[in-house]
């Protein structure tokens, strides 16, 4: 059974971001399956992810669809105080049911929800009820018992609470038909924030301000949340985690929330994890023809872009992908496809959204790296650069070639260290020759970058002013991703930057899973939180995405005094 976690807080407190980021860290640090329920639904695993927006390989609960629909209607009705509360309650009701269903379906150890029907309704109801007397924590505790078990309300409590008769009847009938939308969480995290600060944050979003986002309503909502948390503790005997969200950064809040939940979640016994970096050796033409791939994915998603995959066996580039996976050679073809004549089937291949995202990423990387390198070289000191996995290092050599064409003497101040597995033996000679042509100092380290021997070699070339971790966050298991990013933080010089990226799920992700790929997917918010967790200023790094918004590139600095998790061997 999943540990049901609710994150509470008034608008602007950061609860939605925390609800999405916390399961990522739980999956990485505790090696468990953890999910998130809110604006979107996610299920993260240590080795691969199981559910994300536009990625539902095992289906999507009806309640989750209804939650999204109710949320959309509620957003359109925020100016209607008679209609909005009921739509919001319906959205929370369906969301809580979907959280239980998803946790059960994926055997998640924890499900983190953005709010909770009973607790959140207590915090919001007062905005839409004009009563002379405020409800007390004892009244709210009585309301919980009334909704959960039908315990009658006394007259005094009823006079201070919104009318609950209809809600109690609905809750009772829903339980009878097996609907799991009315429950108290096993753990509560309350982000306490002064309403004045919350309003400032809401105003900085640059979006429409809802009718209830005003000082009076938000002050009442905060007071109601405080009472709701007190009533929760009284009725369950479990302490809530109350975090002062004004004086802590989002990264610090994430760490407090993790520390609160960690004792309640057991790390599973050591199991065999995917140790090979990159794509699964099982992926290829044979697995692509399995019935599950054809009938559960390809046909239903045919007109959502999956039709392009049918052409892969018919083109040279497609067959190369099916044989090698996303090897350095395949990535080279994608990066250089605009320099060669293409047939119709090749154009279909390069128009595949994932391949467009890879191509767009290179353009973003070269554009971001060139001014970063130029600025550091203008200071006349040595610039040490580390990239892993390097591939053919187009993202570095292209901007370096532009810079050194204008200032050839700067080559003597550049040290470049690259690391990769290079299973086909093609990277080392080509990269070495390209570096020699530019006149820069270059060394390539062949091996698994998570291995201790490789790390020692990398560390010997540091500290580095610029580090790249591009193209591997989706393929590397989360515990190893956190370990690598945390270790890499220790190899960086003061003022250094990390250039990294992540992929979000789309149609291609479901096809890849059926074809045998094991991968993880991040929203920009979740990956920023992971960077914060590992000792970087991830929340200050704005993502830059390609035309399909599948890949997201970040340039972030290393924090000076970060408390990063200990690196694993």
Coordinates of C-alpha atoms in Angstrom, one line a residue:
X1 CA 0.0 0.0 0.0
X2 CA 1.3 3.5 -0.9
X3 CA 2.1 6.1 1.7
X4 CA -0.4 8.8 0.9
X5 CA 1.3 12.2 1.3
X6 CA -0.5 15.6 1.0
X7 CA 1.3 18.9 0.4
X8 CA -0.8 21.9 1.7
X9 CA -0.4 25.6 1.4
X10 CA -2.0 28.7 0.1
X11 CA -1.4 29.9 -3.5
X12 CA 2.2 31.0 -4.0
X13 CA 3.6 28.8 -1.3
X14 CA 5.3 26.4 -3.8
X15 CA 3.2 23.3 -3.0
X16 CA 2.6 22.3 -6.6
X17 CA 6.3 22.4 -7.4
X18 CA 7.2 20.5 -4.3
X19 CA 4.5 17.9 -5.0
X20 CA 6.1 17.2 -8.4
X21 CA 9.8 17.4 -7.3
X22 CA 9.6 15.4 -4.1
X23 CA 8.8 12.0 -5.7
X24 CA 11.8 12.4 -8.0
X25 CA 14.2 12.7 -5.1
X26 CA 12.5 9.9 -3.2
X27 CA 12.9 7.6 -6.2
X28 CA 16.6 8.6 -6.6
X29 CA 17.7 8.5 -2.9
X30 CA 15.5 5.6 -1.5
X31 CA 15.3 3.6 -4.8
X32 CA 11.6 3.3 -4.5
X33 CA 8.7 3.9 -6.9
X34 CA 7.1 7.2 -6.1
X35 CA 4.3 9.2 -7.8
X36 CA 2.8 12.6 -7.9
X37 CA -0.8 13.7 -8.3
X38 CA -1.7 17.3 -9.2
X39 CA -1.8 19.3 -12.4
X40 CA -0.3 16.2 -14.0
X41 CA 0.3 12.6 -12.9
X42 CA 3.8 11.1 -12.6
X43 CA 5.2 7.8 -11.4
X44 CA 9.0 7.8 -11.1
X45 CA 11.1 4.7 -10.6
X46 CA 14.8 4.3 -9.8
X47 CA 15.6 2.6 -13.1
X48 CA 12.8 3.9 -15.3
X49 CA 9.7 6.0 -15.1
X50 CA 6.2 4.5 -15.5
X51 CA 3.8 7.4 -16.0
X52 CA 4.1 11.0 -17.2
X53 CA 2.1 13.5 -19.2
X54 CA 1.5 12.0 -22.7
X55 CA 3.1 8.7 -21.4
X56 CA 0.6 6.2 -20.2
X57 CA 2.0 2.7 -21.2
X58 CA -0.3 0.9 -18.8
X59 CA -3.4 3.1 -19.2
X60 CA -4.7 6.1 -17.4
X61 CA -7.5 6.0 -14.7
X62 CA -10.8 7.5 -15.5
X63 CA -10.7 9.5 -12.4
X64 CA -7.5 11.2 -13.6
X65 CA -9.2 12.2 -16.8
X66 CA -12.2 13.6 -14.8
X67 CA -9.8 15.4 -12.5
X68 CA -8.2 17.2 -15.5
X69 CA -11.6 18.1 -16.9
X70 CA -12.9 19.5 -13.6
X71 CA -9.6 21.4 -13.1
X72 CA -10.1 23.0 -16.6
X73 CA -13.7 24.0 -15.8
X74 CA -12.7 25.3 -12.4
X75 CA -10.1 27.5 -13.9
X76 CA -12.7 29.0 -16.3
X77 CA -15.0 29.7 -13.3
X78 CA -12.7 31.3 -10.8
X79 CA -14.8 34.5 -11.0
X80 CA -18.0 32.7 -10.1
X81 CA -18.1 32.2 -6.3
X82 CA -21.2 30.0 -6.5
X83 CA -19.8 27.6 -9.1
X84 CA -16.1 27.5 -8.6
X85 CA -16.0 25.9 -5.1
X86 CA -18.0 22.9 -6.3
X87 CA -15.9 22.4 -9.4
X88 CA -12.7 22.7 -7.3
X89 CA -14.1 20.1 -4.8
X90 CA -14.9 17.8 -7.7
X91 CA -11.4 18.2 -9.1
X92 CA -9.9 17.3 -5.7
X93 CA -12.3 14.4 -5.3
X94 CA -11.3 12.8 -8.6
X95 CA -7.6 13.7 -8.0
X96 CA -7.5 11.8 -4.7
X97 CA -9.2 8.8 -6.2
X98 CA -6.7 8.8 -9.1
X99 CA -3.8 9.0 -6.7
X100 CA -5.0 5.9 -4.9
X101 CA -5.6 4.1 -8.2
X102 CA -2.2 5.0 -9.7
X103 CA -0.4 4.1 -6.5
X104 CA -2.1 0.7 -6.5
X105 CA -1.5 0.1 -10.3
X106 CA 2.2 0.9 -10.2
X107 CA 2.8 -0.4 -6.6
X108 CA 4.2 3.0 -5.6
X109 CA 5.7 3.2 -2.2
X110 CA 4.6 6.8 -1.9
X111 CA 2.1 9.0 -3.7
X112 CA 2.5 12.8 -3.2
X113 CA -0.6 14.8 -3.9
X114 CA -0.9 18.5 -4.4
X115 CA -3.6 19.0 -1.7
X116 CA -6.1 16.7 -0.3
X117 CA -9.9 16.8 -0.6
X118 CA -10.8 16.9 3.1
X119 CA -7.8 19.1 4.3
X120 CA -7.8 21.4 1.3
X121 CA -11.6 21.9 1.4
X122 CA -11.2 23.1 5.0
X123 CA -8.7 25.6 3.9
X124 CA -10.8 26.9 1.0
X125 CA -14.4 26.7 2.2
X126 CA -14.2 29.8 4.3
X127 CA -13.5 31.9 1.2
X128 CA -17.0 31.3 0.0
X129 CA -19.0 31.2 3.3
X130 CA -19.8 34.3 5.3
X131 CA -19.9 33.4 8.9
X132 CA -19.5 35.5 12.0
X133 CA -17.7 32.8 14.0
X134 CA -14.7 31.0 12.7
X135 CA -14.5 27.2 13.0
X136 CA -12.2 25.9 15.7
X137 CA -9.7 23.0 15.3
X138 CA -12.2 20.9 17.3
X139 CA -15.0 21.8 14.9
X140 CA -12.8 20.7 12.0
X141 CA -11.9 17.5 13.7
X142 CA -15.6 16.8 14.1
X143 CA -16.1 17.6 10.4
X144 CA -13.5 15.0 9.5
X145 CA -15.2 12.3 11.6
X146 CA -18.5 13.3 10.1
X147 CA -17.2 12.9 6.5
X148 CA -15.1 9.8 7.1
X149 CA -17.4 7.7 9.4
X150 CA -20.7 9.5 9.6
X151 CA -20.3 10.7 13.2
X152 CA -23.1 13.3 13.8
X153 CA -22.1 16.9 14.2
X154 CA -23.3 18.8 17.3
X155 CA -25.3 22.0 16.7
X156 CA -22.5 24.4 17.8
X157 CA -19.9 22.9 15.4
X158 CA -22.4 22.8 12.6
X159 CA -23.1 26.5 13.1
X160 CA -19.5 27.4 12.4
X161 CA -18.9 25.0 9.5
X162 CA -20.2 25.0 5.9
X163 CA -23.1 22.7 5.3
X164 CA -21.7 19.2 5.2
X165 CA -24.9 17.0 4.9
X166 CA -24.7 16.6 1.1
X167 CA -20.9 16.1 1.2
X168 CA -21.3 13.4 3.8
X169 CA -24.0 11.6 1.8
X170 CA -21.9 11.7 -1.4
X171 CA -18.8 10.4 0.5
X172 CA -20.8 7.6 2.0
X173 CA -22.2 6.5 -1.4
X174 CA -18.8 6.8 -3.1
X175 CA -17.2 4.5 -0.6
X176 CA -20.0 1.9 -1.2
X177 CA -19.2 1.8 -4.9
X178 CA -15.5 1.5 -4.3
X179 CA -14.5 5.1 -5.0
X180 CA -11.4 6.1 -3.1
X181 CA -11.6 9.9 -3.2
X182 CA -12.3 10.6 0.4
X183 CA -9.4 9.9 2.8
X184 CA -7.0 11.5 5.2
X185 CA -3.3 11.3 4.2
X186 CA -0.7 9.2 6.0
X187 CA 1.7 12.2 6.0
X188 CA 1.1 16.0 5.7
X189 CA 3.5 18.7 4.6
X190 CA 2.2 22.2 5.2
X191 CA 4.1 25.1 3.6
X192 CA 3.3 28.0 5.8
X193 CA 3.7 31.4 4.1
X194 CA 2.4 34.9 5.1
X195 CA -0.4 35.9 2.7
X196 CA 1.4 39.2 1.9
X197 CA 4.4 37.2 0.6
X198 CA 2.2 34.8 -1.2
X199 CA 0.4 37.6 -3.1
X200 CA 3.8 39.1 -4.1
X201 CA 4.8 35.7 -5.6
X202 CA 1.5 35.3 -7.3
X203 CA 1.9 38.8 -8.9
X204 CA 5.4 37.9 -10.1
X205 CA 4.0 35.0 -12.1
X206 CA 2.8 37.3 -14.8
X207 CA -0.5 35.3 -15.1
X208 CA -4.1 36.1 -14.5
X209 CA -4.8 36.6 -10.7
X210 CA -7.9 34.6 -9.6
X211 CA -10.7 36.2 -7.7
X212 CA -9.8 34.4 -4.4
X213 CA -6.2 35.5 -4.6
X214 CA -6.6 38.6 -2.4
X215 CA -5.3 39.4 1.0
X216 CA -8.5 38.8 3.0
X217 CA -9.3 35.4 1.4
X218 CA -5.7 34.2 1.5
X219 CA -5.4 35.2 5.2
X220 CA -8.5 33.3 6.0
X221 CA -7.3 30.3 4.0
X222 CA -4.0 30.2 5.8
X223 CA -5.7 30.3 9.2
X224 CA -8.0 27.5 8.0
X225 CA -5.0 25.4 7.0
X226 CA -3.4 25.9 10.4
X227 CA -6.6 24.6 12.0
X228 CA -6.9 21.8 9.5
X229 CA -3.3 20.6 10.3
X230 CA -4.0 20.8 14.0
X231 CA -7.2 18.8 13.6
X232 CA -5.4 16.2 11.4
X233 CA -2.8 15.6 14.2
X234 CA -5.6 15.3 16.8
X235 CA -7.6 12.8 14.8
X236 CA -4.7 10.7 13.5
X237 CA -2.0 11.1 16.2
X238 CA 0.5 11.7 13.5
X239 CA 2.6 14.9 13.4
X240 CA 2.5 17.0 10.3
X241 CA 5.6 18.6 8.8
X242 CA 5.2 22.4 9.0
X243 CA 7.8 24.3 7.0
X244 CA 8.3 28.1 7.1
X245 CA 8.2 28.7 3.3
X246 CA 9.2 32.4 3.7
X247 CA 12.7 32.0 5.0
X248 CA 13.8 28.8 3.1
X249 CA 14.7 28.4 -0.5
X250 CA 12.8 25.8 -2.6
X251 CA 15.8 23.5 -2.4
X252 CA 15.9 23.8 1.4
X253 CA 12.2 23.1 1.6
X254 CA 12.7 20.0 -0.6
X255 CA 15.3 18.7 1.8
X256 CA 13.2 19.2 4.9
X257 CA 10.3 17.4 3.3
X258 CA 12.5 14.5 2.3
X259 CA 13.9 14.2 5.8
X260 CA 10.3 14.1 7.2
X261 CA 9.3 11.3 4.8
X262 CA 12.5 9.2 4.8
X263 CA 11.8 7.4 8.1
X264 CA 8.3 6.5 6.9
X265 CA 9.6 4.8 3.8
X266 CA 11.8 1.7 3.7
X267 CA 14.5 1.4 1.1
X268 CA 14.0 -2.0 -0.6
X269 CA 16.6 -4.8 -0.5
X270 CA 19.4 -4.4 -3.1
X271 CA 18.1 -5.6 -6.4
X272 CA 19.7 -6.0 -9.8
X273 CA 19.7 -2.5 -11.5
X274 CA 20.4 -1.6 -15.0
X275 CA 24.2 -0.9 -15.0
X276 CA 24.8 -0.5 -18.8
X277 CA 24.7 3.2 -19.8
X278 CA 22.7 4.2 -22.8
X279 CA 19.9 2.3 -24.5
X280 CA 18.9 -1.2 -23.6
X281 CA 20.6 -3.9 -25.7
X282 CA 17.1 -5.5 -26.0
X283 CA 15.8 -2.6 -28.0
X284 CA 15.7 -3.1 -31.8
X285 CA 13.8 -4.5 -34.7
X286 CA 12.9 -7.8 -33.1
X287 CA 11.3 -6.2 -30.0
X288 CA 9.7 -3.5 -32.1
X289 CA 7.6 -6.2 -33.8
X290 CA 6.2 -7.6 -30.6
X291 CA 2.3 -7.7 -30.3
X292 CA 2.4 -5.3 -27.3
X293 CA 4.2 -2.7 -29.4
X294 CA 2.0 -3.1 -32.4
X295 CA -1.4 -3.3 -30.8
X296 CA -1.1 -1.4 -27.5
X297 CA 1.0 1.5 -28.9
X298 CA 1.5 1.7 -32.6
X299 CA -2.1 1.4 -33.9
X300 CA -3.7 3.6 -31.1
X301 CA -1.0 6.3 -31.5
X302 CA -0.6 6.0 -35.3
X303 CA -1.7 9.6 -36.0
X304 CA 0.1 11.1 -33.1
X305 CA 3.5 10.6 -34.8
X306 CA 3.9 6.9 -34.3
X307 CA 3.4 6.3 -38.1
X308 CA 6.9 7.5 -38.7
X309 CA 8.3 4.5 -36.9
X310 CA 6.8 2.2 -39.5
X311 CA 9.3 3.7 -42.0
X312 CA 12.4 3.1 -39.9
X313 CA 13.2 -0.4 -41.3
X314 CA 12.9 1.0 -44.8
X315 CA 15.6 3.7 -44.6
X316 CA 19.3 3.4 -44.0
X317 CA 19.3 5.7 -41.0
X318 CA 16.3 4.0 -39.5
X319 CA 17.9 0.5 -39.8
X320 CA 21.0 2.0 -38.2
X321 CA 18.9 3.1 -35.2
X322 CA 17.3 -0.3 -34.9
X323 CA 20.6 -2.0 -34.9
X324 CA 22.6 0.3 -32.7
X325 CA 20.1 2.2 -30.6
X326 CA 21.0 5.8 -30.0
X327 CA 24.8 5.3 -30.4
X328 CA 27.3 8.0 -31.1
X329 CA 27.1 7.1 -34.8
X330 CA 23.3 7.5 -34.9
X331 CA 23.6 10.8 -33.0
X332 CA 26.2 12.0 -35.5
X333 CA 23.8 11.2 -38.4
X334 CA 21.0 13.2 -36.7
X335 CA 23.4 16.2 -35.9
X336 CA 24.7 16.3 -39.5
X337 CA 21.6 15.5 -41.4
X338 CA 21.3 19.1 -42.7
X339 CA 24.7 18.8 -44.5
X340 CA 23.7 15.9 -46.8
X341 CA 21.1 15.1 -49.5
X342 CA 18.1 13.3 -48.1
X343 CA 15.6 11.0 -49.5
X344 CA 11.9 11.0 -48.6
X345 CA 12.3 8.3 -46.0
X346 CA 15.3 10.0 -44.4
X347 CA 13.2 13.2 -44.1
X348 CA 10.5 11.2 -42.3
X349 CA 13.2 9.8 -39.9
X350 CA 14.7 13.2 -39.1
X351 CA 11.2 14.7 -38.7
X352 CA 10.5 12.3 -35.8
X353 CA 9.9 14.5 -32.8
X354 CA 12.6 12.9 -30.7
X355 CA 15.2 13.4 -33.5
X356 CA 14.1 17.0 -34.0
X357 CA 14.6 17.5 -30.3
X358 CA 18.1 16.1 -30.4
X359 CA 19.0 18.3 -33.4
X360 CA 17.5 21.4 -31.7
X361 CA 19.4 20.6 -28.5
X362 CA 22.7 20.9 -30.4
X363 CA 21.8 24.3 -31.8
X364 CA 20.8 25.5 -28.3
X365 CA 24.0 24.1 -26.7
X366 CA 26.3 25.7 -29.2
X367 CA 24.5 29.0 -28.9
X368 CA 24.7 28.9 -25.1
X369 CA 28.3 27.6 -24.9
X370 CA 30.0 30.0 -27.2
X371 CA 29.5 33.2 -25.2
X372 CA 30.2 31.3 -22.0
X373 CA 33.6 30.1 -23.3
X374 CA 34.4 33.5 -24.9
X375 CA 33.9 35.3 -21.6
X376 CA 36.1 32.9 -19.7
X377 CA 38.9 33.0 -22.3
X378 CA 38.9 36.8 -22.3
X379 CA 40.0 36.7 -18.7
X380 CA 43.3 35.2 -20.0
X381 CA 43.4 32.3 -17.6
X382 CA 43.2 28.6 -18.3
X383 CA 39.8 27.2 -19.0
X384 CA 39.4 23.5 -18.1
X385 CA 36.3 21.8 -19.6
X386 CA 34.9 18.4 -18.9
X387 CA 32.3 16.6 -21.0
X388 CA 30.7 13.2 -20.4
X389 CA 29.3 11.5 -22.1
X390 CA 31.1 13.2 -24.9
X391 CA 29.9 11.5 -28.1
X392 CA 31.6 13.4 -30.9
X393 CA 31.4 16.6 -28.9
X394 CA 29.8 18.7 -31.5
X395 CA 28.4 20.9 -28.8
X396 CA 32.0 21.9 -27.8
X397 CA 34.0 21.7 -31.0
X398 CA 31.7 23.9 -33.0
X399 CA 31.8 26.9 -30.7
X400 CA 35.5 26.4 -30.0
X401 CA 36.2 26.4 -33.8
X402 CA 34.4 29.8 -34.1
X403 CA 36.2 31.3 -31.1
X404 CA 39.7 30.1 -32.2
X405 CA 39.2 31.2 -35.7
X406 CA 39.1 34.8 -34.4
X407 CA 41.7 34.2 -31.6
X408 CA 44.0 31.3 -32.4
X409 CA 46.3 32.1 -29.5
X410 CA 43.5 31.2 -27.0
X411 CA 43.9 27.5 -27.9
X412 CA 46.9 27.3 -25.6
X413 CA 44.7 28.1 -22.6
X414 CA 42.1 25.4 -23.2
X415 CA 42.2 22.0 -21.5
X416 CA 39.5 19.6 -22.6
X417 CA 38.8 16.3 -20.9
X418 CA 36.1 14.0 -22.4
X419 CA 34.8 10.7 -21.1
X420 CA 32.7 8.0 -22.9
X421 CA 32.3 4.3 -23.2
X422 CA 33.2 4.3 -27.0
X423 CA 32.2 0.7 -27.5
X424 CA 32.9 0.9 -31.3
X425 CA 36.3 2.6 -30.9
X426 CA 35.5 5.6 -33.1
X427 CA 35.4 8.5 -30.7
X428 CA 39.0 8.6 -29.4
X429 CA 40.8 8.9 -32.7
X430 CA 38.4 11.4 -34.2
X431 CA 38.2 13.6 -31.1
X432 CA 42.0 13.5 -30.7
X433 CA 42.5 14.5 -34.3
X434 CA 40.0 17.4 -34.1
X435 CA 41.6 18.7 -30.9
X436 CA 45.1 18.6 -32.4
X437 CA 43.9 20.5 -35.4
X438 CA 42.6 23.3 -33.1
X439 CA 45.8 23.2 -31.0
X440 CA 44.0 22.6 -27.6
X441 CA 45.2 20.2 -24.9
X442 CA 42.9 17.2 -25.0
X443 CA 42.5 13.9 -23.2
X444 CA 39.8 11.3 -23.6
X445 CA 39.0 8.8 -20.8
X446 CA 37.3 5.6 -21.9
X447 CA 35.1 3.9 -19.4
X448 CA 31.9 4.0 -17.3
X449 CA 31.8 7.5 -15.8
X450 CA 30.1 6.1 -12.7
X451 CA 33.1 3.8 -12.0
X452 CA 35.6 4.8 -9.3
X453 CA 38.6 4.4 -11.6
X454 CA 37.1 6.7 -14.2
X455 CA 36.2 9.3 -11.6
X456 CA 39.8 9.3 -10.3
X457 CA 41.1 10.1 -13.9
X458 CA 38.5 12.8 -14.3
X459 CA 39.3 14.4 -11.0
X460 CA 43.0 14.5 -11.9
X461 CA 42.2 17.0 -14.7
X462 CA 40.2 19.4 -12.6
X463 CA 39.0 21.6 -11.1
X464 CA 36.9 22.5 -14.1
X465 CA 35.3 25.8 -15.0
X466 CA 32.8 24.3 -17.4
X467 CA 31.3 20.9 -17.2
X468 CA 28.8 19.2 -19.5
X469 CA 26.4 16.4 -18.6
X470 CA 24.2 16.1 -21.7
X471 CA 22.2 13.3 -23.2
X472 CA 22.4 10.8 -20.3
X473 CA 19.9 11.9 -17.6
X474 CA 17.1 9.9 -19.3
X475 CA 19.2 6.7 -19.7
X476 CA 21.0 6.7 -16.4
X477 CA 19.1 5.3 -13.3
X478 CA 18.2 8.0 -10.9
X479 CA 20.4 6.9 -8.0
X480 CA 23.4 7.0 -10.4
X481 CA 22.3 10.4 -11.8
X482 CA 22.1 11.9 -8.4
X483 CA 25.4 10.3 -7.4
X484 CA 27.2 11.6 -10.6
X485 CA 25.8 15.1 -10.4
X486 CA 26.7 15.3 -6.7
X487 CA 30.2 14.0 -7.3
X488 CA 30.7 16.3 -10.3
X489 CA 29.8 19.3 -8.1
X490 CA 32.9 18.5 -6.1
X491 CA 35.1 18.7 -9.3
X492 CA 34.1 22.2 -10.2
X493 CA 36.1 25.4 -9.5
X494 CA 34.5 28.4 -7.8
X495 CA 32.2 30.2 -10.3
X496 CA 32.0 27.2 -12.6
X497 CA 28.9 26.3 -14.6
X498 CA 27.2 23.0 -15.4
X499 CA 25.5 22.5 -18.8
X500 CA 23.0 19.8 -18.7
X501 CA 19.6 18.7 -20.1
X502 CA 16.6 16.5 -19.6
X503 CA 13.9 15.0 -21.7
X504 CA 10.1 15.1 -21.1
X505 CA 7.9 12.2 -22.2
X506 CA 5.9 12.2 -25.4
X507 CA 4.6 9.7 -27.9
X508 CA 8.1 8.4 -28.6
X509 CA 8.5 7.5 -24.9
X510 CA 5.6 5.0 -25.0
X511 CA 6.9 3.4 -28.2
X512 CA 10.4 3.2 -26.8
X513 CA 9.1 1.4 -23.7
X514 CA 7.3 -1.2 -25.7
X515 CA 10.4 -1.6 -27.9
X516 CA 12.6 -2.4 -24.9
X517 CA 14.1 1.0 -23.9
X518 CA 14.4 1.9 -20.2
X519 CA 14.3 5.6 -19.6
X520 CA 13.4 8.3 -17.1
X521 CA 11.6 11.5 -18.0
X522 CA 11.6 14.9 -16.2
X523 CA 9.6 18.1 -16.4
X524 CA 11.8 21.2 -16.3
X525 CA 10.5 21.8 -12.7
X526 CA 11.5 18.3 -11.5
X527 CA 14.9 18.4 -13.1
X528 CA 15.6 21.9 -11.6
X529 CA 14.7 20.5 -8.2
X530 CA 17.1 17.5 -8.8
X531 CA 19.9 20.0 -9.7
X532 CA 19.2 21.9 -6.5
X533 CA 19.3 18.6 -4.5
X534 CA 22.8 17.9 -6.0
X535 CA 24.3 21.2 -5.1
X536 CA 23.5 23.5 -8.1
X537 CA 21.5 26.7 -8.4
X538 CA 19.0 24.7 -10.5
X539 CA 16.0 26.9 -9.7
X540 CA 17.8 29.9 -11.0
X541 CA 18.5 28.2 -14.4
X542 CA 15.8 28.9 -16.9
X543 CA 15.3 26.0 -19.3
X544 CA 15.6 26.5 -23.0
X545 CA 13.7 24.1 -25.2
X546 CA 13.4 23.1 -28.8
X547 CA 10.4 23.5 -31.1
X548 CA 8.6 20.4 -29.7
X549 CA 9.4 21.2 -26.1
X550 CA 10.7 17.7 -25.5
X551 CA 14.3 18.4 -24.6
X552 CA 15.3 21.1 -22.1
X553 CA 18.8 22.6 -21.7
X554 CA 20.0 24.2 -18.5
X555 CA 23.1 26.3 -17.7
X556 CA 23.5 26.4 -13.9
X557 CA 26.2 27.4 -11.5
X558 CA 27.5 25.3 -8.6
X559 CA 26.5 26.6 -5.2
X560 CA 29.3 27.7 -2.9
X561 CA 28.2 25.9 0.2
X562 CA 25.9 23.2 -0.9
X563 CA 24.9 20.3 1.2
X564 CA 25.0 17.7 -1.5
X565 CA 24.2 14.0 -1.0
X566 CA 27.1 11.8 -0.5
X567 CA 28.3 10.3 -3.8
X568 CA 27.8 6.6 -4.3
X569 CA 30.4 4.3 -5.6

